CSV table of C-alpha atoms in Angstrom, one decimal:
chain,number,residue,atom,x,y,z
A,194,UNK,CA,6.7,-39.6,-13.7
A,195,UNK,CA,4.8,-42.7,-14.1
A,196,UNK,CA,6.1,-43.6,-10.3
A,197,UNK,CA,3.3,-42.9,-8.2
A,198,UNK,CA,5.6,-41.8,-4.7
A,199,UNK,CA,7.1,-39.2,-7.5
A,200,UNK,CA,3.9,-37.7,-8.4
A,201,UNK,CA,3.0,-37.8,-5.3
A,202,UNK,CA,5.8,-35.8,-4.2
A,203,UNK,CA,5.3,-32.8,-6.9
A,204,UNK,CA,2.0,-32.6,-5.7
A,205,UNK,CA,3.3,-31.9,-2.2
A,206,UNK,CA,6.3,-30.1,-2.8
A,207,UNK,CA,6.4,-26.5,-1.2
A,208,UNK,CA,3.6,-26.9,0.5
A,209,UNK,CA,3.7,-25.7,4.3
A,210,UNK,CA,0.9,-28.5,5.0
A,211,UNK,CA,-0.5,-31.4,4.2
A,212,UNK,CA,-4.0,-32.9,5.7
A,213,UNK,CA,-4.9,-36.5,4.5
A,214,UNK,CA,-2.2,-37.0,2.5
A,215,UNK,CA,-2.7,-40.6,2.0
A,216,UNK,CA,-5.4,-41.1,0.8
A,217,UNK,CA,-4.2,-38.7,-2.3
A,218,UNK,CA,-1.0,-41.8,-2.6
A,219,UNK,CA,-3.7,-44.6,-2.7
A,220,UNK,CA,-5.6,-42.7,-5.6
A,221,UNK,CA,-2.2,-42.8,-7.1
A,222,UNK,CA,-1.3,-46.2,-6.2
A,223,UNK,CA,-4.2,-47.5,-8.2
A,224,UNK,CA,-3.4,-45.6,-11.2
A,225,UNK,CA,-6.1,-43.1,-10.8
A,226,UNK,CA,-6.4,-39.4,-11.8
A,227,UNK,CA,-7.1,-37.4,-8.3
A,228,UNK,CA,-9.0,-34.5,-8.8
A,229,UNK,CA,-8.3,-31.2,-6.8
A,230,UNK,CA,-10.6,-27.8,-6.7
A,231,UNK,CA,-8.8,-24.5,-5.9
A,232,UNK,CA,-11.4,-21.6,-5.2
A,233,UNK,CA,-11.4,-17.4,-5.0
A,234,UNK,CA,-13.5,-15.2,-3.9
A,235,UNK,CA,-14.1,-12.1,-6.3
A,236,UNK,CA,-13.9,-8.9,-4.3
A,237,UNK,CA,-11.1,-7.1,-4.3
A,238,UNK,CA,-8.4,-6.7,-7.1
A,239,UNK,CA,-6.4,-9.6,-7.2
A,240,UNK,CA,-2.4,-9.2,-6.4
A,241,UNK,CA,0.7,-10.9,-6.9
A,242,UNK,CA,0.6,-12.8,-4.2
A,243,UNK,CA,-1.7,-15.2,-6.6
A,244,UNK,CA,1.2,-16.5,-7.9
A,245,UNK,CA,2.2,-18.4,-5.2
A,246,UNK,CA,-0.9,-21.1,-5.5
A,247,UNK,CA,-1.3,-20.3,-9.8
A,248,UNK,CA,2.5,-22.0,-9.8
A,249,UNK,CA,1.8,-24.6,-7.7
A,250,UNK,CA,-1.2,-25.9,-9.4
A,251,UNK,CA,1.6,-26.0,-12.5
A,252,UNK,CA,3.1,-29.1,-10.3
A,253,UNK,CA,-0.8,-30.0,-10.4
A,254,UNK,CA,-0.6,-30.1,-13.5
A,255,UNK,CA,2.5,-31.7,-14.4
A,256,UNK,CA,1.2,-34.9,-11.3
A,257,UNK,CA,-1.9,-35.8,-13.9
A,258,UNK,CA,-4.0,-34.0,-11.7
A,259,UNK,CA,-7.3,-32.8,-12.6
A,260,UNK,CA,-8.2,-29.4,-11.0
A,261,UNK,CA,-11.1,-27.5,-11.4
A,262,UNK,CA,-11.1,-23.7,-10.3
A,263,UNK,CA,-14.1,-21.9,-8.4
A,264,UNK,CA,-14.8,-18.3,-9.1
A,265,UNK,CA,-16.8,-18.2,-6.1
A,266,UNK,CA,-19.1,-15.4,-6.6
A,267,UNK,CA,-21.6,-16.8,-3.7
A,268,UNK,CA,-19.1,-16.5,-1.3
A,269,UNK,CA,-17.8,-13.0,-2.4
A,270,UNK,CA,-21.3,-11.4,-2.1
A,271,UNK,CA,-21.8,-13.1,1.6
A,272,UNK,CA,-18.4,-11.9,3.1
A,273,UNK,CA,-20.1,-9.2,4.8
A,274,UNK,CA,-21.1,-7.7,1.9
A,275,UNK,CA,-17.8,-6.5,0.3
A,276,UNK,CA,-20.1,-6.1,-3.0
A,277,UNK,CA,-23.3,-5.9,-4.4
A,278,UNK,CA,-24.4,-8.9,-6.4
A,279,UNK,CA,-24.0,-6.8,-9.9
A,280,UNK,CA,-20.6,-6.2,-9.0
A,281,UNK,CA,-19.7,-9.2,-7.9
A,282,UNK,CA,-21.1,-10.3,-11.2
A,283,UNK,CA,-18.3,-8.2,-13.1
A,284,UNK,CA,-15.6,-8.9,-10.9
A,285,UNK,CA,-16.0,-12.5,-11.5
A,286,UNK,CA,-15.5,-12.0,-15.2
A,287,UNK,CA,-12.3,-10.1,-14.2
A,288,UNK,CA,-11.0,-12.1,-12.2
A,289,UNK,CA,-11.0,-14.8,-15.0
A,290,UNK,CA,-9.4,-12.3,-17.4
A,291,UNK,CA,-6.9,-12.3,-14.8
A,292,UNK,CA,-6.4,-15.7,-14.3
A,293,UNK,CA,-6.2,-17.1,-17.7
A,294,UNK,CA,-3.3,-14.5,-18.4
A,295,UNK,CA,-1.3,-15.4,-15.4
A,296,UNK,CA,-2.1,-19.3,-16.5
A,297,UNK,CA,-0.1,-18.6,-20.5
A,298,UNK,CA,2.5,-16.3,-18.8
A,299,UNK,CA,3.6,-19.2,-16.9
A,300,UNK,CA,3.0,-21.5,-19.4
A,301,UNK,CA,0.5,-23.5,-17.7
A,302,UNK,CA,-2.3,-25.0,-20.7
A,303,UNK,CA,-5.4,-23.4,-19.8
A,304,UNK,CA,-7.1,-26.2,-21.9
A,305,UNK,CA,-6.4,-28.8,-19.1
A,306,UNK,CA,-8.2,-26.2,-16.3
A,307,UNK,CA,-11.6,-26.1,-16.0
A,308,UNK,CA,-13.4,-22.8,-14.4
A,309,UNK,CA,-16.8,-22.9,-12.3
A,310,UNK,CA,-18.6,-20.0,-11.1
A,311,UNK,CA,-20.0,-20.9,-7.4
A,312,UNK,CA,-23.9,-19.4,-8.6
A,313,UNK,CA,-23.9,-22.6,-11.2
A,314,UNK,CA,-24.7,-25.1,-8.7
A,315,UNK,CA,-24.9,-23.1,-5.2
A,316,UNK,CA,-28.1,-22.1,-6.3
A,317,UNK,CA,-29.9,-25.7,-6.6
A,318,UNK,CA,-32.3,-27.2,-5.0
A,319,UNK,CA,-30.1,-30.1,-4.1
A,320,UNK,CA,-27.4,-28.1,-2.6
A,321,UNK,CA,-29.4,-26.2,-0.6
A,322,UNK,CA,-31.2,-28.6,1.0
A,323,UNK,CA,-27.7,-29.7,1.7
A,324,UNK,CA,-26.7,-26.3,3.2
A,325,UNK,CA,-30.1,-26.6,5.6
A,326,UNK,CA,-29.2,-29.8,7.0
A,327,UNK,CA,-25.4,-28.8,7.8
A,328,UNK,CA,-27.3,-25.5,9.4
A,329,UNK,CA,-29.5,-28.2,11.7
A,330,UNK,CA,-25.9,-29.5,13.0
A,331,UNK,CA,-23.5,-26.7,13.1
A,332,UNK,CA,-23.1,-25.0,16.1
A,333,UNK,CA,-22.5,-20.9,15.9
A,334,UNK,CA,-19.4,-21.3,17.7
A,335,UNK,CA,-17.8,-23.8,15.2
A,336,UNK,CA,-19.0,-21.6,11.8
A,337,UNK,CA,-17.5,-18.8,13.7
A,338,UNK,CA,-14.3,-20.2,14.5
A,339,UNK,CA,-13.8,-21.6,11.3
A,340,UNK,CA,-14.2,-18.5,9.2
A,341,UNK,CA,-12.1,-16.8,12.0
A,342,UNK,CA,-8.7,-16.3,9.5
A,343,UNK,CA,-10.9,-16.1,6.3
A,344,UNK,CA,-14.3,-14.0,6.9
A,345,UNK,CA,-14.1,-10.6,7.8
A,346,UNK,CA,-14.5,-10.4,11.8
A,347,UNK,CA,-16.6,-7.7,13.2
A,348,UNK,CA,-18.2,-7.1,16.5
A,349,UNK,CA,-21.8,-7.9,15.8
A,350,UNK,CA,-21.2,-11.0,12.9
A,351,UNK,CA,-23.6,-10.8,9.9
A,352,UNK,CA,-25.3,-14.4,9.2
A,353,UNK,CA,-23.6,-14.6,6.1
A,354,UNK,CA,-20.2,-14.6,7.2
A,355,UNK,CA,-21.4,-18.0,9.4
A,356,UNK,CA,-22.8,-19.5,6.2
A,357,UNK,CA,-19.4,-19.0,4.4
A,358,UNK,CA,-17.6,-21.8,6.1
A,359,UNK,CA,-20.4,-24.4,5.5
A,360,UNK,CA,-20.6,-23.5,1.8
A,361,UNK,CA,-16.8,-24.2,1.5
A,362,UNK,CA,-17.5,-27.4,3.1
A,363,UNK,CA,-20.0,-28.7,0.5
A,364,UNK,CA,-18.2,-27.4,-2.3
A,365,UNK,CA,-15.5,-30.1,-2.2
A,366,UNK,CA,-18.8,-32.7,-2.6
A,367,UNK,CA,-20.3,-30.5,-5.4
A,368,UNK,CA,-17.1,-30.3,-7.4
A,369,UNK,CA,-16.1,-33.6,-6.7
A,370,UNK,CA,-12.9,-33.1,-5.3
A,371,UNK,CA,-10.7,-35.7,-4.1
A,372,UNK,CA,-8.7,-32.4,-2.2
A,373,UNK,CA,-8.9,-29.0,-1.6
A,374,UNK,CA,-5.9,-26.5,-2.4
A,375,UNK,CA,-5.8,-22.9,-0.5
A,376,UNK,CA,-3.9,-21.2,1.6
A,377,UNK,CA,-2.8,-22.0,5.2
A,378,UNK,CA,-5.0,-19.2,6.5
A,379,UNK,CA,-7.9,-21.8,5.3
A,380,UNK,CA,-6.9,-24.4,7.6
A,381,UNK,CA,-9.8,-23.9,10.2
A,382,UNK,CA,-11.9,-24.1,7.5
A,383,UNK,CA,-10.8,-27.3,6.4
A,384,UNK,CA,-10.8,-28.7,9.2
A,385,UNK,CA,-14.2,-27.9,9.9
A,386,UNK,CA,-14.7,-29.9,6.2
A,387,UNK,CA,-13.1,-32.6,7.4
A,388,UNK,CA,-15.6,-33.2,11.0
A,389,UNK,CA,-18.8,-32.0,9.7
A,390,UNK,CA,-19.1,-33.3,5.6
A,391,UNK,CA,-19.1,-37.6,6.9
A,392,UNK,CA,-21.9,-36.0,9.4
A,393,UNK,CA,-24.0,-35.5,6.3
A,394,UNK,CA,-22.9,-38.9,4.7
A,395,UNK,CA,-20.3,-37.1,2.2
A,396,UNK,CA,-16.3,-38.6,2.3
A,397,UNK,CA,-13.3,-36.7,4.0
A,398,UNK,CA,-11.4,-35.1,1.7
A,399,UNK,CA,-7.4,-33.8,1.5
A,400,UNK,CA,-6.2,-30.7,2.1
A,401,UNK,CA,-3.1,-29.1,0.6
A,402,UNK,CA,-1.7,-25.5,2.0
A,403,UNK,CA,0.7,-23.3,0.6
A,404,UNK,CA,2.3,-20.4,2.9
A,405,UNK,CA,1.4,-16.9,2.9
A,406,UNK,CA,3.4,-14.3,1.8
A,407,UNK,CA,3.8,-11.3,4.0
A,408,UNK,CA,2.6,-7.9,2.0
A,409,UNK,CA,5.7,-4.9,1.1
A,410,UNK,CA,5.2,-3.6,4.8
A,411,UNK,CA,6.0,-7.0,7.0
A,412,UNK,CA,2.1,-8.1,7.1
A,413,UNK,CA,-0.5,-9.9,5.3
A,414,UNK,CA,-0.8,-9.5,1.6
A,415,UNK,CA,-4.2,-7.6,1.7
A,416,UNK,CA,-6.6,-6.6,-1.8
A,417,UNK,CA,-7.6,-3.6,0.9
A,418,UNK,CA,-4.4,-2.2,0.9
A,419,UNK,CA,-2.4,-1.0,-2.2
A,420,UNK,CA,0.3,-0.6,-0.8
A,421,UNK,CA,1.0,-3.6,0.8
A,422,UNK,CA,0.8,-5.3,-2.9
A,423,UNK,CA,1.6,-5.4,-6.5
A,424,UNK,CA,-0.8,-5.0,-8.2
A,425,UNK,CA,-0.9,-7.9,-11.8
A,426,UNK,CA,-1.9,-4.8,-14.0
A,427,UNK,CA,1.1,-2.4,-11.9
A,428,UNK,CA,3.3,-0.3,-14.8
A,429,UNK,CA,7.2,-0.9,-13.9
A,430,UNK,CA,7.4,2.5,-12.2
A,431,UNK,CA,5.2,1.6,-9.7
A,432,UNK,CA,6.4,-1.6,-9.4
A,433,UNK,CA,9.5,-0.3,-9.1
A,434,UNK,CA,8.4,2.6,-6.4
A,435,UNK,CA,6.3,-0.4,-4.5
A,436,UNK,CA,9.1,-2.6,-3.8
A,437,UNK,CA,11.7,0.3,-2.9
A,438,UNK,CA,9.8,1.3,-0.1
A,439,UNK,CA,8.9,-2.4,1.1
A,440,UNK,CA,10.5,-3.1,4.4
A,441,UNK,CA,13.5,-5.6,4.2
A,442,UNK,CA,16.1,-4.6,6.8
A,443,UNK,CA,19.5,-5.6,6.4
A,444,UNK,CA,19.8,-9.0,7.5
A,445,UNK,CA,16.4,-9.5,9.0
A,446,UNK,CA,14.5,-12.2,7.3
A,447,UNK,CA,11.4,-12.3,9.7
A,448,UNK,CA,8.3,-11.0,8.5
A,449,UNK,CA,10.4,-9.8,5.1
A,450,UNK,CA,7.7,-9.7,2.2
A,451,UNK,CA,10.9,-9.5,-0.5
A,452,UNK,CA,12.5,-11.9,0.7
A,453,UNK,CA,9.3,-14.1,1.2
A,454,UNK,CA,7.9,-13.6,-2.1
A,455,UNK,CA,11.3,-13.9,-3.7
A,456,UNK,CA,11.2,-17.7,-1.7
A,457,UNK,CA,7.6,-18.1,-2.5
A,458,UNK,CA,7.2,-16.8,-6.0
A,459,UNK,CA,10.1,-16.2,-8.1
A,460,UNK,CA,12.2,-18.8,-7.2
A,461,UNK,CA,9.5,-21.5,-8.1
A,462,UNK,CA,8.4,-20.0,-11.2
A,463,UNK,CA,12.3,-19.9,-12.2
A,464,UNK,CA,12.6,-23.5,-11.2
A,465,UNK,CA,9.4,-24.5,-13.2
A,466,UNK,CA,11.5,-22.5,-16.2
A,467,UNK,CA,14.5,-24.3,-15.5
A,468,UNK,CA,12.8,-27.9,-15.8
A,469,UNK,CA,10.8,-27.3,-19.1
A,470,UNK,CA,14.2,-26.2,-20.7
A,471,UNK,CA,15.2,-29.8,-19.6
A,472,UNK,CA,12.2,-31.2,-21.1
A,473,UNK,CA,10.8,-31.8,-17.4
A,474,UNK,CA,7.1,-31.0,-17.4
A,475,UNK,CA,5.7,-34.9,-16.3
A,476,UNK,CA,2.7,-35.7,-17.3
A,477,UNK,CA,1.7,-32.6,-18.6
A,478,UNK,CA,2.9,-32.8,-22.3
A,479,UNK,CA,1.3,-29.5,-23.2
A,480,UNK,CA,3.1,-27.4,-20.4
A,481,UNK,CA,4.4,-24.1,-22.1
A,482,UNK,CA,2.8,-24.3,-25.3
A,483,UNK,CA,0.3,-21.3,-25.1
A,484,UNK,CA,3.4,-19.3,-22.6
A,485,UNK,CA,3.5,-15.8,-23.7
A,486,UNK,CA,6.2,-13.5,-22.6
A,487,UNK,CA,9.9,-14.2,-21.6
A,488,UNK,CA,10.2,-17.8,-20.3
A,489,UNK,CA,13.8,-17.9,-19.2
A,490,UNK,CA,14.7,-18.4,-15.9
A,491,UNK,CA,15.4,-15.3,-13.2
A,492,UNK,CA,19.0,-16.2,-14.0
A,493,UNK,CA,21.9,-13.8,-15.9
A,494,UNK,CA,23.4,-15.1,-18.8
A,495,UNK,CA,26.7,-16.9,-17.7
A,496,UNK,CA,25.4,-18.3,-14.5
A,497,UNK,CA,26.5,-21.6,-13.2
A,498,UNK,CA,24.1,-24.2,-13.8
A,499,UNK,CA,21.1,-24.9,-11.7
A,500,UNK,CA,20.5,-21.2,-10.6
A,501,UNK,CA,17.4,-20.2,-10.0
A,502,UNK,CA,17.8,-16.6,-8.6
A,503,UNK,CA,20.6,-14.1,-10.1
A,504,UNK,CA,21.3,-10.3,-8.6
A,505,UNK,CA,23.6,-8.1,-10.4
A,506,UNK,CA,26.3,-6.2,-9.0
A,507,UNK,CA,29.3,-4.6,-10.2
A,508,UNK,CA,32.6,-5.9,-9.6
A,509,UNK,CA,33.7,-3.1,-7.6
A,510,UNK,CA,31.3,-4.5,-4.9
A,511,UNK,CA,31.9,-8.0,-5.4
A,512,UNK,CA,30.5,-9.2,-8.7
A,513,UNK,CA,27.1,-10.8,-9.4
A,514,UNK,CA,25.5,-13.4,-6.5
A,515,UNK,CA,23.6,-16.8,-8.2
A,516,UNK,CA,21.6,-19.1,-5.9
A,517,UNK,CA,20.2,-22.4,-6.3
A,518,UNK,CA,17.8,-22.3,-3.6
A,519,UNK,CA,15.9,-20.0,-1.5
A,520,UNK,CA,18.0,-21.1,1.3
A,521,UNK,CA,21.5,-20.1,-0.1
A,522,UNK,CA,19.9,-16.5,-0.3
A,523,UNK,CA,18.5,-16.3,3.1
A,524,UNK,CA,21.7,-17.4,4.4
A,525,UNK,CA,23.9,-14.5,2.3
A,526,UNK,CA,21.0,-11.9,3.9
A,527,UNK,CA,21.2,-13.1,7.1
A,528,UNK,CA,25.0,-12.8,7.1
A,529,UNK,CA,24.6,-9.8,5.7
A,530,UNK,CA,26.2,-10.6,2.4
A,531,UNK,CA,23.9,-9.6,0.0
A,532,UNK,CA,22.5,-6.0,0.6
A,533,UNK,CA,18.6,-5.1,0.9
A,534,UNK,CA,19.4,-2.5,-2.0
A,535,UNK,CA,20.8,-5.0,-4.3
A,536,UNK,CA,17.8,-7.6,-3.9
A,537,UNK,CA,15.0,-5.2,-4.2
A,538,UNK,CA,16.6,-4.1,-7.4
A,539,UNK,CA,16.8,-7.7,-8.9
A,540,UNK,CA,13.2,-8.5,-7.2
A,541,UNK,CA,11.5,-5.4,-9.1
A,542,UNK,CA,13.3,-6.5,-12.2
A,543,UNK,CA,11.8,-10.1,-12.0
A,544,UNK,CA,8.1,-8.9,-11.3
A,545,UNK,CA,8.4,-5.9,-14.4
A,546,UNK,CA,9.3,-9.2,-16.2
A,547,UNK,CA,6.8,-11.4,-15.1
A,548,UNK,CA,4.3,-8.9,-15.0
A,549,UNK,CA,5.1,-7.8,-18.4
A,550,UNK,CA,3.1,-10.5,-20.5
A,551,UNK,CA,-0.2,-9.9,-18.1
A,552,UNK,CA,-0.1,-6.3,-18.7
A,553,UNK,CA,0.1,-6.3,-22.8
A,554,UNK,CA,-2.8,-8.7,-22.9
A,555,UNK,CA,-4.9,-6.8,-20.5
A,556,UNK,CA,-4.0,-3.9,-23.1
A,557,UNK,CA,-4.9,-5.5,-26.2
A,558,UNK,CA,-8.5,-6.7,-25.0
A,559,UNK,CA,-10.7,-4.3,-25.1
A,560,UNK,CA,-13.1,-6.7,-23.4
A,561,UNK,CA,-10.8,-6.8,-20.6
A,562,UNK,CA,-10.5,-3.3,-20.2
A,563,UNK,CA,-14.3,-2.4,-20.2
A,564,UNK,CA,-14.7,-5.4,-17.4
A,565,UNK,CA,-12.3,-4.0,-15.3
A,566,UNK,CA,-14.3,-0.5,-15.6
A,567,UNK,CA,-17.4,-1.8,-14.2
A,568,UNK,CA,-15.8,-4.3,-11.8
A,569,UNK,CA,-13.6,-1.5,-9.8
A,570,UNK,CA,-15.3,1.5,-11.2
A,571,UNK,CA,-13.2,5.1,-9.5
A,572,UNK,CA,-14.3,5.9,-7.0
A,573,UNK,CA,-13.0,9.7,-7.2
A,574,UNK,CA,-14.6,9.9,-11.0
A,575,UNK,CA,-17.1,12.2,-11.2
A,576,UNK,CA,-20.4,11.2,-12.6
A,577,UNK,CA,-21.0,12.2,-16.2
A,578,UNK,CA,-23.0,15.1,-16.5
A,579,UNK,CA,-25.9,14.8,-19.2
A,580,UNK,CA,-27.2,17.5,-21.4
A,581,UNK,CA,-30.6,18.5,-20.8
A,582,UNK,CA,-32.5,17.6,-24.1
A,583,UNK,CA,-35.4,20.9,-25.0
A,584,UNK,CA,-37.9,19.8,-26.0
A,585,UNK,CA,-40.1,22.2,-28.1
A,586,UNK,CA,-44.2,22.5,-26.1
A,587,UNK,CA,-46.3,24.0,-28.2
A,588,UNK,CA,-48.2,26.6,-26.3
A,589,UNK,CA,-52.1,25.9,-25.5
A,590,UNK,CA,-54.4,27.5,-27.7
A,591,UNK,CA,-54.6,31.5,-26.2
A,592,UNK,CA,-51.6,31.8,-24.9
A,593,UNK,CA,-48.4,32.9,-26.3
A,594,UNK,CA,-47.2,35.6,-28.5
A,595,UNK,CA,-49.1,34.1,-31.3
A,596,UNK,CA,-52.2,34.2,-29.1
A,597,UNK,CA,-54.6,36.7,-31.4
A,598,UNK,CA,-53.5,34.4,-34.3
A,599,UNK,CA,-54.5,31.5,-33.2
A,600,UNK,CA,-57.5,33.3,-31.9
A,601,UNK,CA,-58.7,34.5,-35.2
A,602,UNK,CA,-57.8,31.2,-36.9
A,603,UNK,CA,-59.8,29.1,-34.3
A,604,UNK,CA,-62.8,31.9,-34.6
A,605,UNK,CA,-62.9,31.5,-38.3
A,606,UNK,CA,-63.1,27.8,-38.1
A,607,UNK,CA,-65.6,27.9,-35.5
A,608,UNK,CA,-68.2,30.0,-37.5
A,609,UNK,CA,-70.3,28.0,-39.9
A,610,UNK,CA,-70.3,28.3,-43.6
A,611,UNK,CA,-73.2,29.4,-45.1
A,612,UNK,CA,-76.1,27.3,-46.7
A,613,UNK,CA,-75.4,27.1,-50.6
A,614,UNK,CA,-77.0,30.3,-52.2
A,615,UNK,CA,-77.0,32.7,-49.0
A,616,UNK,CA,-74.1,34.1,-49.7
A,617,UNK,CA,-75.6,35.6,-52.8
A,618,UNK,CA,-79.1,36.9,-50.6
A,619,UNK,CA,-76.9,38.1,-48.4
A,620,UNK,CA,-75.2,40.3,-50.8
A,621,UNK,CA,-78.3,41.6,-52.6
A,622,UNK,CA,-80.0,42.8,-49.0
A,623,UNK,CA,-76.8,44.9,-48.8
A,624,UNK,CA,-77.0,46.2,-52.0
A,625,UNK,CA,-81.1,47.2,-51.7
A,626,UNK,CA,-80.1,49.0,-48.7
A,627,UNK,CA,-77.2,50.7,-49.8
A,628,UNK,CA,-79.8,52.0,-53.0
A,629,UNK,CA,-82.7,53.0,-51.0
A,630,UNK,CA,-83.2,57.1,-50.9
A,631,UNK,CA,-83.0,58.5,-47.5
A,632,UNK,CA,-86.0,60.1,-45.9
């Protein structure tokens, strides 16, 4: 792995495109460490579909790379307002609960990732002067485009949502990136990186993009809609239930979110499994260490060697299929040689089994389970209802059925005592005139 074309070629490997990708080989040429920055938003539950870039930054991993993740909680609260700042506050913390599970079921050493909330330097003086002078050169036209795929669109656009691309820009300068990693849906955003950050006297960075996987229904993989996703903390049942009813017809392979995430997903993560049993992990010596969970390959016992994806069948319909690429099993679907009943049965398998790991440790924190509370409260709960407290108020003085009590008492105390002595003159005038003869 020492080869520097060979680490450059994990790096790059799955990867629908690649922006600047040579000025990532002369960092390697020189014997440097090239240092990469993958960011996300907190705002809605995160899915599944995460796996596809959490694997990847595995081959990261395994290249020397450095990489730094962004919780980007800045961004989160200025995508037209998806969440207050409190929640976004919460979410951020689940999100990381999220991640770091995901990171040890894969066996990926979280020790070698380093996490950065977006508030812990966005907030600066520095950067926002920064942020003002890219303001004085961007036009509305460009921010706009450049959020276009990313930033929720609407027909009168909030200034945030124009702010979001720019802040993107400068964080590849504030993390000190020598590339970016996201989706392809981020292109016109990196692209917008790459014109406007030399504008402000900054380098042109790299940009790596891995495909997007199509949701359960043929569309995008949405956080707004459960049921185009699994969700990481989904029981088997519903995994189960989610992936029967996701649309994969018989030999159609366009816009097929099984078959795409079983390409995207499964079939990496099995190949990652595959290496590490051959002692394959690069430079990453610590790969698989902290993995939790079941680490074997999505493979059945027996299978000839080098599968990466198995599907069980009995023999009476043919016997088992084993594939050593994603390309052998789009050809068998396409010829309509593997049925969409037997793959959704081995796909739901897989993700109970990956899943499984993520799911046990979100049980066993209760940290964990009190963030997610507060980060994606129910919305159907209904508010606790408090006990009203009594609290005892005496009665003024008067009033009340104690009233001629409290009368008398207060009248006794009002009336002076007598001087020392007149109770005694007192007593004797009563006594003359109860002795004195009547007329």
């Amino acid at each position: 792995m020492a080869d520097a074309e060979a680490k450059f070629d994990l790096i790059t490997r799955r990867l629908q495109e690649v922006l600047g990708g040579e000025s990532i080989k002369a960092i390697l040429a020189e014997g440097k460490t090239p240092k990469c920055y993958w960011g996300t938003a907190p705002t809605g539950r995160p899915h599944i579909g995460y796996f596809v870039p959490l694997t990847k930054i595995a081959d990261f991993l395994r290249a020397g790379v450095e990489v730094k993740i962004l919780l980007a909680d800045v961004h989160a609260f200025l995508d037209n307002m998806k969440a207050p700042l409190e929640l976004v506050a919460h979410r951020t913390k689940y999100y990381q609960h999220v991640l770091l599970a995901v990171f040890k079921s894969l066996g990926i050493p979280t020790s070698k990732l380093h996490f950065v909330e977006g508030s812990s330097y966005q907030l600066t003086k520095e950067y926002n002067l920064d942020n003002y002078r890219l303001c004085a050169i961007v036009t509305e036209h460009d921010a706009k485009k450049a959020g276009a795929e990313v930033v929720k669109q609407v027909e009168s656009p909030l200034l945030s949502g124009l702010l979001y691309p720019g802040l993107q820009a400068l964080d590849e300068q504030y993390l000190e990136c020598d590339f970016q990693f996201g989706g392809v849906d981020q292109r016109k955003i990196f692209t917008f990186a790459e014109l406007y950050l030399p504008r402000l006297g900054y380098k042109k960075r790299a940009h790596l993009m891995n495909p997007m996987v199509p949701g359960l229904g043929g569309g995008k993989m949405s956080s707004s809609d459960p049921n185009s996703k699994i969700d990481f903390l989904d029981p088997p049942e519903v995994v189960r239930k989610k992936i029967k009813s996701a649309f994969c017809e018989e030999g159609n392979i366009e816009e097929n979110g099984v078959i795409s995430f079983v390409e995207a997903v499964l079939i990496p993560i099995s190949q990652l499994r595959l290496e590490r049993l051959h002692g394959d992990t690069g430079a990453d010596s610590e790969e698989g260490q902290e993995a939790v969970g079941d680490q074997t390959p999505f493979a059945l016992e027996g299978a000839p060697e080098g599968t990466v994806f198995s599907i069980f069948r009995k023999e009476d319909y043919g016997g088992s299929l084993h594939y050593k690429s994603a390309k052998e099993l789009k050809d068998d679907f396409t010829a309509k040689k593997l049925h969409p009943k037997d793959l959704k049965t081995a796909v739901a398998d897989a993700i109970v089994k990956l899943l499984t790991p993520i799911r046990e440790a979100f049980e066993a924190s209760e940290e964990w389970k009190e963030v997610e509370k507060l980060a994606y409260p129910d919305p159907n709960a209904k508010p606790e209802k408090k006990k009203k407290v009594k609290v005892y108020h005496p009665p003024p003085p008067g009033k009340g059925k104690n009233a001629q009590q409290i009368t008398e008492g207060e009248v006794a105390a009002a009336v002076p005592a007598p001087p020392p002595g007149q109770e005694i003159v007192q007593a004797a005038v009563e006594l003359a005139k109860e002795e004195k003869p009547s007329a």
